[in-house]
Steps between C-alpha positions, in 0.01 A plus 500: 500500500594871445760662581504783655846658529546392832707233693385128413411322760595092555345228731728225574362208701679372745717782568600302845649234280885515371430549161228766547707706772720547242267564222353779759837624528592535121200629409535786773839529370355605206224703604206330443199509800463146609253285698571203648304190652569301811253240671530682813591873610699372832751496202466851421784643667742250417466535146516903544825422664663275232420744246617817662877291544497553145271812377334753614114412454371874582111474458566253200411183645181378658455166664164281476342214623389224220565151528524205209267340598195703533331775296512779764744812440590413181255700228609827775877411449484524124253769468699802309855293502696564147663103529469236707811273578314156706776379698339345758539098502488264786872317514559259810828404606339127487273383217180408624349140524149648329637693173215662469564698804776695285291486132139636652610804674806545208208482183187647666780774674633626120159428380371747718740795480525432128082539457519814715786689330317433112164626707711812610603567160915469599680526174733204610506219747844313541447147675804360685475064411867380491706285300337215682236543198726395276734295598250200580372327186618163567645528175832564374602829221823382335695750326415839721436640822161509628339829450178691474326273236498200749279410760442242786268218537262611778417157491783366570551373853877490493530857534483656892119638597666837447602446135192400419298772691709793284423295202197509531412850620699605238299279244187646655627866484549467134170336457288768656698816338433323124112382644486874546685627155750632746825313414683835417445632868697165663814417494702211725787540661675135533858531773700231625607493844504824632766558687670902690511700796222487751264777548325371827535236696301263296656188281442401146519124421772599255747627775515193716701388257758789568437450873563148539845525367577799732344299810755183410304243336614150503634516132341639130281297316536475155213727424469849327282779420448731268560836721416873434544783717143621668597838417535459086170264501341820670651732207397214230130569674465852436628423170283267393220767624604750336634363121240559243627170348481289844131445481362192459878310575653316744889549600708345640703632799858290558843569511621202466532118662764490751573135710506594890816368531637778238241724703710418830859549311395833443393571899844371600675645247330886592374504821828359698445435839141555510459176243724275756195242537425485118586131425759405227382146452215307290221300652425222282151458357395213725614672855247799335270258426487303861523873688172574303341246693529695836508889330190594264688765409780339362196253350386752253814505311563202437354557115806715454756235646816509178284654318587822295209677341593751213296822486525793249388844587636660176118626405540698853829645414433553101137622509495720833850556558526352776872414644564331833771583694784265579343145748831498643479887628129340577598198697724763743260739530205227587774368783579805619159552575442222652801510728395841643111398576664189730 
């Protein structure tokens, strides 16, 4: 695509989402025109609202309709857009008995936005997967962190529905641009568990963690994640867009891995009063274990149960520059947030 002087213009999809409010935001921040998708205009307004909390969107933004799972919308969306950053990715608090209500809507989704933006002629199209594309091989690496070069086994059934659906959309992402000798317009962006303040009133999976300890669960399990603040994975985006060198790689998007029960020393230790209900003490594996019986959600962590997961994201920080800010100054903010929307 030309260029014609003017201001570039950016669809995210999803823009209703956590990750792609914030994406909106940044990008405004930084004055770029942006589009974003949401299934359904009722959401409109809302989303309007959660980005003028943090910028002023003047006649920058425009909000369509387009949905995953169907063609319609989506060749309009991209027509004349500089980059596209696809977002969108159906996450349920519970994992689904029928995986492939996650994986068809998750491929055919990027599948779709991905074929439209090469149609358009968009110079770059950044596709959010997550480190659950990398971290489920089955097998062990001895002697490093994880990183780009590895991949998960969409095959293999021990990972969650949801592991396996960002596999493989990512796989198929990947598959298409190269089909289409397009591998220098993609690039993947892989984060952890996303974690910051709130711009609406909607919840990532990522925060109930943060929540639960607020609301006084029972105990911690002995489970941790690998966390990264929503607002650096939305910088690590646009970088990833806009670096010369970015196309055709993936990157990783972690801070680092942090136990919940280190996660809940630093609420009590900075929020005071406010972190009164965060428990001090452990749950032992088998209490987790029997309580996912009776909770799904608790259920779909049980993978991670003692289990610490090593990530790097050193091609992130070398290659683009990228540098998180501190997940302890994360971990407050994210509360904070969260304490105000009760």
């Amino acid at each position: 695509m030309e260029s014609t002087g003017e201001t570039k213009t950016v669809l995210v999809s999803g823009g209703s989402g956590f990750l792609g409010g914030w994406c909106v935001v940044e990008l405004l921040r930084r004055g770029y025109a942006v589009r974003t998708t949401v299934r359904d205009l009722s959401r409109e307004a809302e989303l309007r609202a959660a980005v003028a909390s943090q910028v002023d969107a003047a006649e920058r933004l425009a909000v369509l309709a387009a949905d995953l799972r169907a063609d319609d919308g989506w060749a309009e969306a991209v027509a004349g857009c500089d980059y596209v950053l696809h977002v969108a990715s159906p996450f349920p608090p519970v994992q689904p008995k029928d995986p492939d209500e996650l994986i068809v809507p998750a491929r055919e989704g990027t599948l779709r936005v991905l074929g439209a933006a090469l149609d358009a002629g968009v110079e770059r199209v950044v596709v959010t997967s997550s480190v659950a594309a990398i971290t489920g091989s089955g097998k062990a690496v001895s002697g490093r962190p994880l990183d780009e070069r590895d991949w998960s086994d969409p095959e293999n059934m021990a990972m969650t529905p949801y592991a396996r659906s960002k596999t493989i959309a990512e796989l198929a992402a990947w598959e298409l641009a190269r089909g289409r000798g397009a591998a220098e317009r993609l690039a993947t962006v892989n984060p952890g568990a996303i974690i910051g303040p709130l711009l609406g009133p909607g919840r990532s999976y990522s925060l109930q963690a943060i929540e639960r300890l607020l609301a006084g669960m029972p105990g911690v399990p002995r489970i941790g994640f690998s966390f990264v603040d929503v607002r650096d994975v939305a910088d690590l985006e646009i970088r990833a867009m806009t670096a010369p060198e970015a196309g055709g790689e993936r990157f990783v998007g972690v801070d680092r891995f942090m136990w919940m029960a280190e996660v809940a020393a630093v609420l009590r230790e900075r929020l005071g009063e406010d972190a009164a209900k965060v428990p001090t003490r452990g749950v032992p594996n088998l209490v987790v274990r029997a309580m996912a019986l009776f909770d799904p959600g608790v259920r779909s962590i049980l993978g991670q149960l003692g289990r610490e997961t090593r990530i790097s994201s050193e091609k992130a920080r070398t290659r683009l520059g990228w540098s998180p800010r501190p997940l302890e100054d994360t971990i407050v903010d994210c509360a904070r947030s969260l304490l105000d929307r009760r």
